mmCIF file of C-alpha atoms in Angstrom:
data_model
loop_
_atom_site.group_PDB
_atom_site.id
_atom_site.type_symbol
_atom_site.label_atom_id
_atom_site.label_comp_id
_atom_site.label_asym_id
_atom_site.label_seq_id
_atom_site.Cartn_x
_atom_site.Cartn_y
_atom_site.Cartn_z
ATOM 1 C CA UNK A 621 20.558 -52.751 -5.399
ATOM 2 C CA UNK A 622 19.752 -49.547 -3.539
ATOM 3 C CA UNK A 623 16.361 -48.614 -2.153
ATOM 4 C CA UNK A 624 14.220 -45.821 -3.598
ATOM 5 C CA UNK A 625 13.556 -42.788 -1.406
ATOM 6 C CA UNK A 626 9.835 -42.221 -1.802
ATOM 7 C CA UNK A 627 9.618 -39.428 0.786
ATOM 8 C CA UNK A 628 10.385 -36.749 -1.796
ATOM 9 C CA UNK A 629 7.780 -37.967 -4.258
ATOM 10 C CA UNK A 630 4.970 -38.268 -1.696
ATOM 11 C CA UNK A 631 2.159 -35.887 -2.491
ATOM 12 C CA UNK A 632 1.709 -33.074 0.022
ATOM 13 C CA UNK A 633 -1.636 -33.246 1.798
ATOM 14 C CA UNK A 634 -3.983 -30.277 1.970
ATOM 15 C CA UNK A 635 -3.585 -30.098 5.766
ATOM 16 C CA UNK A 636 0.202 -30.022 5.464
ATOM 17 C CA UNK A 637 0.047 -27.309 2.835
ATOM 18 C CA UNK A 638 -2.385 -25.251 4.929
ATOM 19 C CA UNK A 639 -0.102 -25.490 7.954
ATOM 20 C CA UNK A 640 2.979 -24.334 6.059
ATOM 21 C CA UNK A 641 1.402 -21.656 3.857
ATOM 22 C CA UNK A 642 -0.249 -20.227 6.976
ATOM 23 C CA UNK A 643 3.179 -18.852 7.897
ATOM 24 C CA UNK A 644 2.910 -16.449 4.965
ATOM 25 C CA UNK A 645 1.446 -13.215 6.355
ATOM 26 C CA UNK A 646 -0.880 -11.302 4.054
ATOM 27 C CA UNK A 647 -3.238 -8.380 3.974
ATOM 28 C CA UNK A 648 -7.003 -8.822 4.217
ATOM 29 C CA UNK A 649 -9.618 -7.680 1.730
ATOM 30 C CA UNK A 650 -13.320 -7.976 1.136
ATOM 31 C CA UNK A 651 -14.307 -8.544 -2.483
ATOM 32 C CA UNK A 652 -17.616 -6.896 -3.376
ATOM 33 C CA UNK A 653 -19.705 -7.046 -6.530
ATOM 34 C CA UNK A 654 -23.237 -6.187 -7.549
ATOM 35 C CA UNK A 655 -25.399 -8.327 -9.843
ATOM 36 C CA UNK A 656 -28.928 -7.192 -10.707
ATOM 37 C CA UNK A 657 -28.799 -4.662 -7.889
ATOM 38 C CA UNK A 658 -27.882 -7.261 -5.251
ATOM 39 C CA UNK A 659 -24.516 -6.963 -3.465
ATOM 40 C CA UNK A 660 -22.285 -9.980 -2.932
ATOM 41 C CA UNK A 661 -19.156 -10.080 -0.817
ATOM 42 C CA UNK A 662 -16.529 -12.331 0.717
ATOM 43 C CA UNK A 663 -13.269 -12.025 2.627
ATOM 44 C CA UNK A 664 -10.170 -12.809 0.566
ATOM 45 C CA UNK A 665 -6.437 -12.753 1.233
ATOM 46 C CA UNK A 666 -5.401 -14.377 -2.072
ATOM 47 C CA UNK A 667 -5.123 -10.997 -3.796
ATOM 48 C CA UNK A 668 -1.984 -9.647 -5.410
ATOM 49 C CA UNK A 669 -0.830 -6.950 -7.808
ATOM 50 C CA UNK A 670 0.142 -8.252 -11.231
ATOM 51 C CA UNK A 671 1.126 -5.331 -13.438
ATOM 52 C CA UNK A 672 1.654 -1.576 -13.230
ATOM 53 C CA UNK A 673 1.155 -0.880 -16.930
ATOM 54 C CA UNK A 674 -1.667 -1.481 -17.340
ATOM 55 C CA UNK A 675 -2.581 -1.639 -13.639
ATOM 56 C CA UNK A 676 -3.744 -5.212 -13.039
ATOM 57 C CA UNK A 677 -4.281 -7.574 -10.134
ATOM 58 C CA UNK A 678 -5.439 -11.137 -9.604
ATOM 59 C CA UNK A 679 -7.865 -12.640 -7.117
ATOM 60 C CA UNK A 680 -8.312 -16.340 -6.354
ATOM 61 C CA UNK A 681 -11.838 -17.503 -5.519
ATOM 62 C CA UNK A 682 -13.153 -20.955 -4.609
ATOM 63 C CA UNK A 683 -15.253 -22.512 -7.349
ATOM 64 C CA UNK A 684 -18.120 -22.849 -4.845
ATOM 65 C CA UNK A 685 -18.071 -19.180 -3.854
ATOM 66 C CA UNK A 686 -21.296 -17.335 -4.627
ATOM 67 C CA UNK A 687 -19.290 -14.103 -4.786
ATOM 68 C CA UNK A 688 -16.963 -15.719 -7.322
ATOM 69 C CA UNK A 689 -19.932 -16.674 -9.480
ATOM 70 C CA UNK A 690 -21.224 -13.109 -9.183
ATOM 71 C CA UNK A 691 -17.801 -11.790 -10.299
ATOM 72 C CA UNK A 692 -17.927 -14.022 -13.349
ATOM 73 C CA UNK A 693 -21.464 -12.889 -14.171
ATOM 74 C CA UNK A 694 -20.758 -9.182 -13.692
ATOM 75 C CA UNK A 695 -17.324 -9.194 -15.312
ATOM 76 C CA UNK A 696 -16.279 -6.714 -12.633
ATOM 77 C CA UNK A 697 -15.708 -6.415 -8.890
ATOM 78 C CA UNK A 698 -14.168 -4.241 -6.182
ATOM 79 C CA UNK A 699 -11.358 -4.967 -3.727
ATOM 80 C CA UNK A 700 -11.764 -3.344 -0.302
ATOM 81 C CA UNK A 701 -8.536 -3.396 1.737
ATOM 82 C CA UNK A 702 -9.313 -3.617 5.446
ATOM 83 C CA UNK A 703 -7.724 -1.643 8.272
ATOM 84 C CA UNK A 704 -6.445 -2.975 11.599
ATOM 85 C CA UNK A 705 -9.794 -2.356 13.334
ATOM 86 C CA UNK A 706 -11.812 -4.348 10.782
ATOM 87 C CA UNK A 707 -11.330 -7.841 12.241
ATOM 88 C CA UNK A 708 -15.063 -8.250 12.894
ATOM 89 C CA UNK A 709 -15.839 -7.173 9.346
ATOM 90 C CA UNK A 710 -13.369 -9.714 7.947
ATOM 91 C CA UNK A 711 -14.929 -12.474 10.062
ATOM 92 C CA UNK A 712 -18.444 -11.514 9.003
ATOM 93 C CA UNK A 713 -17.699 -11.652 5.285
ATOM 94 C CA UNK A 714 -15.752 -14.905 5.684
ATOM 95 C CA UNK A 715 -18.911 -16.697 6.843
ATOM 96 C CA UNK A 716 -21.278 -18.418 4.438
ATOM 97 C CA UNK A 717 -24.917 -17.390 4.240
ATOM 98 C CA UNK A 718 -26.793 -14.672 6.064
ATOM 99 C CA UNK A 719 -27.010 -10.988 5.233
ATOM 100 C CA UNK A 720 -23.363 -9.957 5.378
ATOM 101 C CA UNK A 721 -24.188 -6.366 4.437
ATOM 102 C CA UNK A 722 -26.670 -5.708 7.279
ATOM 103 C CA UNK A 723 -25.621 -2.501 9.015
ATOM 104 C CA UNK A 724 -22.547 -2.088 6.795
ATOM 105 C CA UNK A 725 -22.146 1.369 5.260
ATOM 106 C CA UNK A 726 -21.675 1.225 1.492
ATOM 107 C CA UNK A 727 -20.824 3.786 -1.145
ATOM 108 C CA UNK A 728 -21.134 3.643 -4.910
ATOM 109 C CA UNK A 729 -17.858 3.314 -6.765
ATOM 110 C CA UNK A 730 -16.973 5.174 -9.944
ATOM 111 C CA UNK A 731 -17.506 1.979 -11.922
ATOM 112 C CA UNK A 732 -20.800 1.090 -10.232
ATOM 113 C CA UNK A 733 -19.505 -1.463 -7.721
ATOM 114 C CA UNK A 734 -20.507 -1.367 -4.023
ATOM 115 C CA UNK A 735 -17.631 -0.234 -1.799
ATOM 116 C CA UNK A 736 -17.199 -0.663 1.958
ATOM 117 C CA UNK A 737 -17.176 2.913 3.228
ATOM 118 C CA UNK A 738 -14.679 2.237 6.033
ATOM 119 C CA UNK A 739 -12.033 0.424 3.970
ATOM 120 C CA UNK A 740 -8.552 1.979 3.995
ATOM 121 C CA UNK A 741 -8.209 1.457 0.225
ATOM 122 C CA UNK A 742 -10.489 0.418 -2.625
ATOM 123 C CA UNK A 743 -9.908 -0.745 -6.177
ATOM 124 C CA UNK A 744 -12.575 -1.222 -8.846
ATOM 125 C CA UNK A 745 -11.666 -3.816 -11.429
ATOM 126 C CA UNK A 746 -12.828 -5.207 -14.770
ATOM 127 C CA UNK A 747 -12.282 -8.922 -15.340
ATOM 128 C CA UNK A 748 -9.897 -9.583 -18.231
ATOM 129 C CA UNK A 749 -9.448 -13.331 -17.914
ATOM 130 C CA UNK A 750 -10.473 -16.318 -15.796
ATOM 131 C CA UNK A 751 -8.211 -19.303 -15.256
ATOM 132 C CA UNK A 752 -9.270 -22.571 -13.588
ATOM 133 C CA UNK A 753 -6.669 -23.841 -11.099
ATOM 134 C CA UNK A 754 -7.472 -26.774 -8.805
ATOM 135 C CA UNK A 755 -10.345 -25.909 -6.507
ATOM 136 C CA UNK A 756 -10.198 -22.213 -7.422
ATOM 137 C CA UNK A 757 -10.782 -19.743 -10.221
ATOM 138 C CA UNK A 758 -8.127 -17.080 -10.762
ATOM 139 C CA UNK A 759 -9.601 -13.754 -11.861
ATOM 140 C CA UNK A 760 -7.137 -11.546 -13.722
ATOM 141 C CA UNK A 761 -8.457 -8.004 -13.813
ATOM 142 C CA UNK A 762 -7.567 -4.483 -14.868
ATOM 143 C CA UNK A 763 -7.901 -1.795 -12.197
ATOM 144 C CA UNK A 764 -10.097 1.029 -13.486
ATOM 145 C CA UNK A 765 -10.369 3.195 -10.382
ATOM 146 C CA UNK A 766 -8.631 3.272 -6.998
ATOM 147 C CA UNK A 767 -8.334 5.348 -3.847
ATOM 148 C CA UNK A 768 -6.848 5.132 -0.340
ATOM 149 C CA UNK A 769 -6.815 6.783 3.087
ATOM 150 C CA UNK A 770 -3.397 7.872 4.329
ATOM 151 C CA UNK A 771 -2.120 6.831 7.727
ATOM 152 C CA UNK A 772 -4.457 3.886 8.304
ATOM 153 C CA UNK A 773 -2.591 0.658 9.263
ATOM 154 C CA UNK A 774 -3.751 -2.487 7.440
ATOM 155 C CA UNK A 775 -5.300 -5.615 8.912
ATOM 156 C CA UNK A 776 -2.950 -8.605 8.697
ATOM 157 C CA UNK A 777 -3.690 -12.335 8.467
ATOM 158 C CA UNK A 778 -1.238 -14.896 9.861
ATOM 159 C CA UNK A 779 -1.766 -18.577 10.734
ATOM 160 C CA UNK A 780 -5.546 -18.255 10.732
ATOM 161 C CA UNK A 781 -5.682 -15.129 12.863
ATOM 162 C CA UNK A 782 -6.255 -11.454 12.200
ATOM 163 C CA UNK A 783 -3.940 -8.911 13.775
ATOM 164 C CA UNK A 784 -2.046 -5.641 13.484
ATOM 165 C CA UNK A 785 0.913 -5.207 11.169
ATOM 166 C CA UNK A 786 3.781 -3.464 12.957
ATOM 167 C CA UNK A 787 5.377 -1.094 10.465
ATOM 168 C CA UNK A 788 9.146 -0.732 10.533
ATOM 169 C CA UNK A 789 8.961 2.949 9.605
ATOM 170 C CA UNK A 790 6.959 3.866 12.706
ATOM 171 C CA UNK A 791 9.829 5.781 14.310
ATOM 172 C CA UNK A 792 9.963 7.909 17.446
ATOM 173 C CA UNK A 793 10.012 11.709 16.962
ATOM 174 C CA UNK A 794 13.657 12.007 18.004
ATOM 175 C CA UNK A 795 14.687 9.181 15.679
ATOM 176 C CA UNK A 796 12.679 10.751 12.869
ATOM 177 C CA UNK A 797 14.477 14.069 13.326
ATOM 178 C CA UNK A 798 17.892 12.395 13.152
ATOM 179 C CA UNK A 799 16.901 10.371 10.087
ATOM 180 C CA UNK A 800 15.484 13.460 8.382
ATOM 181 C CA UNK A 801 18.676 15.465 8.948
ATOM 182 C CA UNK A 802 20.788 12.544 7.713
ATOM 183 C CA UNK A 803 18.854 12.445 4.443
ATOM 184 C CA UNK A 804 19.074 16.225 4.064
ATOM 185 C CA UNK A 805 22.850 16.245 4.587
ATOM 186 C CA UNK A 806 23.194 13.536 1.952
ATOM 187 C CA UNK A 807 21.130 15.587 -0.495
ATOM 188 C CA UNK A 808 23.274 18.665 0.197
ATOM 189 C CA UNK A 809 26.475 16.730 -0.488
ATOM 190 C CA UNK A 810 25.101 15.337 -3.734
ATOM 191 C CA UNK A 811 23.392 18.402 -5.188
ATOM 192 C CA UNK A 812 24.791 21.786 -4.068
ATOM 193 C CA UNK A 813 26.469 23.379 -7.060
ATOM 194 C CA UNK A 814 25.254 20.578 -9.336
ATOM 195 C CA UNK A 815 21.595 21.367 -10.006
ATOM 196 C CA UNK A 816 20.108 23.775 -12.514
ATOM 197 C CA UNK A 817 19.411 27.438 -11.857
ATOM 198 C CA UNK A 818 15.719 26.718 -12.431
ATOM 199 C CA UNK A 819 15.730 24.095 -9.672
ATOM 200 C CA UNK A 820 17.340 26.571 -7.263
ATOM 201 C CA UNK A 821 14.890 29.275 -8.322
ATOM 202 C CA UNK A 822 12.029 26.916 -7.500
ATOM 203 C CA UNK A 823 13.498 26.421 -4.024
ATOM 204 C CA UNK A 824 13.425 30.190 -3.482
ATOM 205 C CA UNK A 825 9.887 30.492 -4.827
ATOM 206 C CA UNK A 826 8.589 27.794 -2.462
ATOM 207 C CA UNK A 827 10.468 29.293 0.475
ATOM 208 C CA UNK A 828 9.050 32.762 -0.147
ATOM 209 C CA UNK A 829 5.551 31.317 -0.594
ATOM 210 C CA UNK A 830 5.790 29.593 2.804
ATOM 211 C CA UNK A 831 5.059 26.225 1.202
ATOM 212 C CA UNK A 832 6.856 24.220 3.881
ATOM 213 C CA UNK A 833 6.113 20.659 2.784
ATOM 214 C CA UNK A 834 6.474 21.426 -0.924
ATOM 215 C CA UNK A 835 9.822 23.117 -0.225
ATOM 216 C CA UNK A 836 11.182 20.124 1.673
ATOM 217 C CA UNK A 837 9.984 17.654 -0.938
ATOM 218 C CA UNK A 838 11.459 19.705 -3.790
ATOM 219 C CA UNK A 839 14.748 19.986 -1.904
ATOM 220 C CA UNK A 840 15.092 16.231 -1.300
ATOM 221 C CA UNK A 841 13.757 15.572 -4.797
ATOM 222 C CA UNK A 842 16.862 17.310 -6.182
ATOM 223 C CA UNK A 843 18.698 14.024 -5.490
ATOM 224 C CA UNK A 844 16.580 12.336 -8.160
ATOM 225 C CA UNK A 845 15.693 9.302 -6.038
ATOM 226 C CA UNK A 846 12.011 8.389 -5.735
ATOM 227 C CA UNK A 847 12.670 5.882 -2.939
ATOM 228 C CA UNK A 848 14.679 8.420 -0.938
ATOM 229 C CA UNK A 849 11.886 10.975 -1.299
ATOM 230 C CA UNK A 850 9.282 8.403 -0.236
ATOM 231 C CA UNK A 851 11.294 7.613 2.907
ATOM 232 C CA UNK A 852 11.750 11.321 3.660
ATOM 233 C CA UNK A 853 8.019 11.993 3.362
ATOM 234 C CA UNK A 854 7.355 9.495 6.156
ATOM 235 C CA UNK A 855 9.719 11.449 8.401
ATOM 236 C CA UNK A 856 8.299 14.925 7.870
ATOM 237 C CA UNK A 857 7.327 16.756 11.036
ATOM 238 C CA UNK A 858 7.082 20.293 12.377
ATOM 239 C CA UNK A 859 10.054 22.525 13.105
ATOM 240 C CA UNK A 860 9.693 25.973 14.656
ATOM 241 C CA UNK A 861 12.924 27.161 13.014
ATOM 242 C CA UNK A 862 12.043 25.799 9.569
ATOM 243 C CA UNK A 863 11.454 29.169 7.843
ATOM 244 C CA UNK A 864 14.863 30.537 8.895
ATOM 245 C CA UNK A 865 16.533 27.254 7.970
ATOM 246 C CA UNK A 866 14.948 27.240 4.517
ATOM 247 C CA UNK A 867 16.122 30.774 3.742
ATOM 248 C CA UNK A 868 19.677 29.879 4.774
ATOM 249 C CA UNK A 869 19.516 26.738 2.644
ATOM 250 C CA UNK A 870 18.301 28.622 -0.437
ATOM 251 C CA UNK A 871 21.061 31.201 -0.087
ATOM 252 C CA UNK A 872 23.626 28.418 0.228
ATOM 253 C CA UNK A 873 22.345 26.796 -2.962
ATOM 254 C CA UNK A 874 22.418 30.122 -4.785
ATOM 255 C CA UNK A 875 26.036 30.564 -3.685
ATOM 256 C CA UNK A 876 26.933 26.963 -4.456
ATOM 257 C CA UNK A 877 28.349 26.716 -0.922
ATOM 258 C CA UNK A 878 28.212 23.166 0.483
ATOM 259 C CA UNK A 879 29.408 24.125 3.963
ATOM 260 C CA UNK A 880 26.765 26.826 4.325
ATOM 261 C CA UNK A 881 24.120 24.342 3.175
ATOM 262 C CA UNK A 882 25.308 21.793 5.747
ATOM 263 C CA UNK A 883 25.128 24.444 8.474
ATOM 264 C CA UNK A 884 21.603 25.347 7.360
ATOM 265 C CA UNK A 885 20.475 21.737 7.659
ATOM 266 C CA UNK A 886 21.938 21.601 11.182
#
Protein backbone atom coordinates (compact mmCIF):
# COMPACT_ATOMS: atom_id res chain seq x y z
CA UNK A 1 0.00 0.00 0.00
CA UNK A 2 1.40 3.39 -0.96
CA UNK A 3 1.71 6.37 1.35
CA UNK A 4 -0.42 9.50 0.99
CA UNK A 5 1.35 12.74 0.10
CA UNK A 6 -0.13 15.25 2.52
CA UNK A 7 2.15 18.13 1.51
CA UNK A 8 -0.21 19.26 -1.23
CA UNK A 9 -3.27 19.27 1.01
CA UNK A 10 -1.61 21.19 3.86
CA UNK A 11 -3.29 24.52 4.40
CA UNK A 12 -1.15 27.53 3.54
CA UNK A 13 -0.41 29.69 6.57
CA UNK A 14 -1.05 33.42 6.59
CA UNK A 15 2.68 34.14 6.95
CA UNK A 16 3.48 31.96 3.94
CA UNK A 17 0.80 33.64 1.87
CA UNK A 18 2.01 37.11 2.90
CA UNK A 19 5.57 36.24 1.91
CA UNK A 20 4.60 34.99 -1.54
CA UNK A 21 1.92 37.55 -2.41
CA UNK A 22 4.36 40.29 -1.39
CA UNK A 23 6.17 39.60 -4.66
CA UNK A 24 3.18 41.04 -6.52
CA UNK A 25 3.94 44.73 -7.09
CA UNK A 26 0.98 47.09 -6.94
CA UNK A 27 0.09 50.74 -6.93
CA UNK A 28 -0.75 52.61 -3.72
CA UNK A 29 -3.93 54.49 -2.92
CA UNK A 30 -5.55 56.25 -0.02
CA UNK A 31 -9.27 55.61 0.35
CA UNK A 32 -11.16 58.62 1.70
CA UNK A 33 -14.77 59.04 2.75
CA UNK A 34 -16.80 61.53 4.73
CA UNK A 35 -19.53 60.60 7.22
CA UNK A 36 -21.42 63.34 9.06
CA UNK A 37 -18.80 65.86 7.99
CA UNK A 38 -15.90 63.83 9.40
CA UNK A 39 -13.23 62.51 7.01
CA UNK A 40 -11.94 58.96 7.24
CA UNK A 41 -9.01 57.53 5.34
CA UNK A 42 -6.68 54.56 5.01
CA UNK A 43 -3.93 53.33 2.71
CA UNK A 44 -4.97 50.50 0.40
CA UNK A 45 -3.26 48.54 -2.36
CA UNK A 46 -6.05 45.97 -2.84
CA UNK A 47 -7.77 48.12 -5.46
CA UNK A 48 -8.47 47.04 -9.02
CA UNK A 49 -10.55 48.01 -12.03
CA UNK A 50 -13.48 45.70 -12.68
CA UNK A 51 -15.44 46.98 -15.66
CA UNK A 52 -15.26 49.69 -18.31
CA UNK A 53 -18.97 49.75 -19.10
CA UNK A 54 -20.15 50.81 -16.66
CA UNK A 55 -16.87 51.99 -15.11
CA UNK A 56 -16.47 49.96 -11.92
CA UNK A 57 -13.74 49.01 -9.48
CA UNK A 58 -13.41 46.96 -6.31
CA UNK A 59 -11.66 47.69 -3.03
CA UNK A 60 -10.89 45.18 -0.28
CA UNK A 61 -11.06 46.46 3.30
CA UNK A 62 -10.41 44.68 6.60
CA UNK A 63 -13.57 44.07 8.60
CA UNK A 64 -11.99 45.98 11.51
CA UNK A 65 -11.19 49.06 9.44
CA UNK A 66 -12.95 52.21 10.63
CA UNK A 67 -12.66 53.58 7.09
CA UNK A 68 -14.35 50.44 5.78
CA UNK A 69 -17.22 50.93 8.20
CA UNK A 70 -17.47 54.55 7.07
CA UNK A 71 -17.61 53.40 3.42
CA UNK A 72 -20.46 51.06 4.26
CA UNK A 73 -22.32 53.82 6.11
CA UNK A 74 -21.83 56.44 3.41
CA UNK A 75 -22.38 54.12 0.46
CA UNK A 76 -19.63 56.05 -1.31
CA UNK A 77 -15.90 56.75 -1.18
CA UNK A 78 -12.97 58.15 -3.13
CA UNK A 79 -9.77 56.48 -4.35
CA UNK A 80 -6.69 58.72 -4.33
CA UNK A 81 -3.81 57.26 -6.36
CA UNK A 82 -0.47 58.31 -4.88
CA UNK A 83 2.60 59.56 -6.73
CA UNK A 84 6.21 58.47 -6.22
CA UNK A 85 6.88 61.25 -3.68
CA UNK A 86 3.94 60.29 -1.44
CA UNK A 87 5.63 57.56 0.62
CA UNK A 88 5.20 59.51 3.86
CA UNK A 89 1.53 60.06 3.08
CA UNK A 90 1.02 56.34 2.45
CA UNK A 91 2.72 55.50 5.76
CA UNK A 92 0.65 58.05 7.65
CA UNK A 93 -2.69 56.73 6.41
CA UNK A 94 -1.59 53.12 6.99
CA UNK A 95 -1.32 53.76 10.74
CA UNK A 96 -4.22 53.25 13.11
CA UNK A 97 -5.51 56.12 15.23
CA UNK A 98 -4.43 59.73 15.38
CA UNK A 99 -5.45 62.59 13.13
CA UNK A 100 -4.31 61.34 9.74
CA UNK A 101 -5.61 64.46 7.99
CA UNK A 102 -3.64 67.01 10.07
CA UNK A 103 -1.82 69.31 7.66
CA UNK A 104 -3.07 67.40 4.60
CA UNK A 105 -4.58 69.58 1.88
CA UNK A 106 -8.04 68.40 0.84
CA UNK A 107 -10.43 69.39 -1.91
CA UNK A 108 -14.12 68.66 -2.35
CA UNK A 109 -14.93 66.13 -5.03
CA UNK A 110 -17.80 66.42 -7.49
CA UNK A 111 -19.70 63.78 -5.53
CA UNK A 112 -18.99 65.32 -2.12
CA UNK A 113 -16.10 63.09 -1.05
CA UNK A 114 -12.86 64.52 0.41
CA UNK A 115 -9.96 64.24 -2.04
CA UNK A 116 -6.22 64.44 -1.34
CA UNK A 117 -5.16 67.52 -3.29
CA UNK A 118 -1.72 66.15 -4.22
CA UNK A 119 -2.85 62.76 -5.56
CA UNK A 120 -1.89 62.00 -9.17
CA UNK A 121 -5.38 60.59 -9.88
CA UNK A 122 -8.71 60.48 -8.07
CA UNK A 123 -11.89 58.48 -8.53
CA UNK A 124 -15.19 59.07 -6.73
CA UNK A 125 -17.28 55.95 -6.37
CA UNK A 126 -20.75 54.81 -5.31
CA UNK A 127 -20.97 51.44 -3.58
CA UNK A 128 -23.01 48.94 -5.59
CA UNK A 129 -22.41 45.78 -3.58
CA UNK A 130 -20.55 44.45 -0.55
CA UNK A 131 -19.24 40.90 -0.35
CA UNK A 132 -17.81 39.28 2.79
CA UNK A 133 -14.62 37.30 2.08
CA UNK A 134 -12.52 35.93 4.95
CA UNK A 135 -11.20 38.75 7.09
CA UNK A 136 -12.19 41.39 4.53
CA UNK A 137 -15.15 43.09 2.91
CA UNK A 138 -15.02 43.56 -0.86
CA UNK A 139 -16.65 46.81 -1.98
CA UNK A 140 -17.82 46.75 -5.59
CA UNK A 141 -18.44 50.29 -6.76
CA UNK A 142 -19.36 52.34 -9.80
CA UNK A 143 -17.02 55.22 -10.65
CA UNK A 144 -19.01 58.45 -10.95
CA UNK A 145 -16.22 60.97 -11.43
CA UNK A 146 -12.49 60.75 -12.12
CA UNK A 147 -9.48 62.88 -12.98
CA UNK A 148 -5.69 62.60 -13.28
CA UNK A 149 -2.48 64.61 -13.61
CA UNK A 150 -0.35 63.77 -16.64
CA UNK A 151 3.31 62.93 -16.30
CA UNK A 152 3.32 62.06 -12.60
CA UNK A 153 4.93 58.64 -11.86
CA UNK A 154 2.99 56.43 -9.43
CA UNK A 155 4.09 55.16 -6.03
CA UNK A 156 4.70 51.39 -6.05
CA UNK A 157 4.43 48.82 -3.26
CA UNK A 158 6.59 45.68 -3.29
CA UNK A 159 7.44 43.25 -0.47
CA UNK A 160 6.33 45.68 2.23
CA UNK A 161 8.19 48.68 0.86
CA UNK A 162 7.22 51.78 -1.08
CA UNK A 163 9.28 52.79 -4.08
CA UNK A 164 9.41 54.23 -7.58
CA UNK A 165 8.03 52.39 -10.59
CA UNK A 166 10.48 52.50 -13.48
CA UNK A 167 8.46 52.93 -16.66
CA UNK A 168 9.59 51.07 -19.75
CA UNK A 169 8.49 53.89 -22.04
CA UNK A 170 10.83 56.42 -20.44
CA UNK A 171 13.11 56.62 -23.48
CA UNK A 172 16.05 58.89 -24.25
CA UNK A 173 15.43 61.77 -26.70
CA UNK A 174 17.47 60.13 -29.46
CA UNK A 175 15.67 56.81 -29.00
CA UNK A 176 12.33 58.62 -28.99
CA UNK A 177 13.13 60.31 -32.30
CA UNK A 178 14.03 56.99 -33.93
CA UNK A 179 10.90 55.31 -32.55
CA UNK A 180 8.72 58.21 -33.70
CA UNK A 181 10.10 58.08 -37.25
CA UNK A 182 9.66 54.30 -37.34
CA UNK A 183 5.98 54.64 -36.46
CA UNK A 184 5.51 57.42 -39.01
CA UNK A 185 7.10 55.38 -41.81
CA UNK A 186 4.80 52.48 -40.95
CA UNK A 187 1.77 54.78 -41.12
CA UNK A 188 2.91 56.13 -44.50
CA UNK A 189 3.27 52.61 -45.91
CA UNK A 190 -0.17 51.62 -44.67
CA UNK A 191 -2.19 54.72 -45.52
CA UNK A 192 -0.87 56.83 -48.43
CA UNK A 193 -3.32 56.49 -51.29
CA UNK A 194 -5.72 54.50 -49.11
CA UNK A 195 -7.45 57.08 -46.93
CA UNK A 196 -10.39 59.31 -47.76
CA UNK A 197 -10.13 62.75 -49.33
CA UNK A 198 -11.71 64.18 -46.18
CA UNK A 199 -8.95 62.68 -44.03
CA UNK A 200 -6.29 64.22 -46.28
CA UNK A 201 -8.14 67.54 -46.27
CA UNK A 202 -8.07 67.49 -42.47
CA UNK A 203 -4.30 66.99 -42.59
CA UNK A 204 -3.97 70.13 -44.73
CA UNK A 205 -6.29 72.11 -42.47
CA UNK A 206 -4.28 71.22 -39.35
CA UNK A 207 -1.00 71.95 -41.11
CA UNK A 208 -2.16 75.37 -42.27
CA UNK A 209 -3.53 76.15 -38.79
CA UNK A 210 -0.14 75.36 -37.24
CA UNK A 211 -1.73 72.78 -34.95
CA UNK A 212 1.44 70.72 -34.56
CA UNK A 213 0.34 68.10 -32.04
CA UNK A 214 -3.14 67.72 -33.54
CA UNK A 215 -1.58 67.28 -36.99
CA UNK A 216 0.77 64.53 -35.82
CA UNK A 217 -1.97 62.72 -33.93
CA UNK A 218 -4.36 62.89 -36.89
CA UNK A 219 -1.62 61.62 -39.20
CA UNK A 220 -0.77 58.58 -37.05
CA UNK A 221 -4.47 58.09 -36.33
CA UNK A 222 -4.98 57.39 -40.05
CA UNK A 223 -3.64 53.88 -39.31
CA UNK A 224 -6.73 53.20 -37.20
CA UNK A 225 -4.82 51.76 -34.24
CA UNK A 226 -5.55 53.21 -30.80
CA UNK A 227 -2.57 51.44 -29.21
CA UNK A 228 -0.19 52.72 -31.90
CA UNK A 229 -1.46 56.26 -31.39
CA UNK A 230 -1.08 55.95 -27.61
CA UNK A 231 2.54 54.83 -28.03
CA UNK A 232 3.23 57.66 -30.49
CA UNK A 233 1.83 60.27 -28.10
CA UNK A 234 4.43 59.27 -25.50
CA UNK A 235 7.17 59.93 -28.05
CA UNK A 236 6.09 63.38 -29.19
CA UNK A 237 8.76 66.06 -28.92
CA UNK A 238 9.81 69.28 -30.62
CA UNK A 239 11.26 69.49 -34.11
CA UNK A 240 12.49 72.75 -35.62
CA UNK A 241 11.80 71.49 -39.15
CA UNK A 242 8.31 70.19 -38.35
CA UNK A 243 6.34 72.84 -40.30
CA UNK A 244 8.27 72.18 -43.53
CA UNK A 245 8.01 68.43 -43.00
CA UNK A 246 4.25 68.60 -42.47
CA UNK A 247 3.69 70.56 -45.69
CA UNK A 248 5.74 68.03 -47.65
CA UNK A 249 3.80 65.19 -46.05
CA UNK A 250 0.42 66.73 -46.89
CA UNK A 251 1.44 67.26 -50.51
CA UNK A 252 2.60 63.65 -50.71
CA UNK A 253 -0.74 62.43 -49.39
CA UNK A 254 -2.62 64.63 -51.84
CA UNK A 255 -0.54 63.14 -54.66
CA UNK A 256 -0.86 59.61 -53.31
CA UNK A 257 2.94 59.35 -53.52
CA UNK A 258 4.41 56.91 -50.97
CA UNK A 259 8.04 57.72 -51.77
CA UNK A 260 7.50 61.45 -51.31
CA UNK A 261 5.75 60.76 -48.01
CA UNK A 262 8.67 58.60 -46.84
CA UNK A 263 11.10 61.38 -47.77
CA UNK A 264 8.98 63.88 -45.84
CA UNK A 265 9.10 61.74 -42.72
CA UNK A 266 12.90 61.53 -43.04
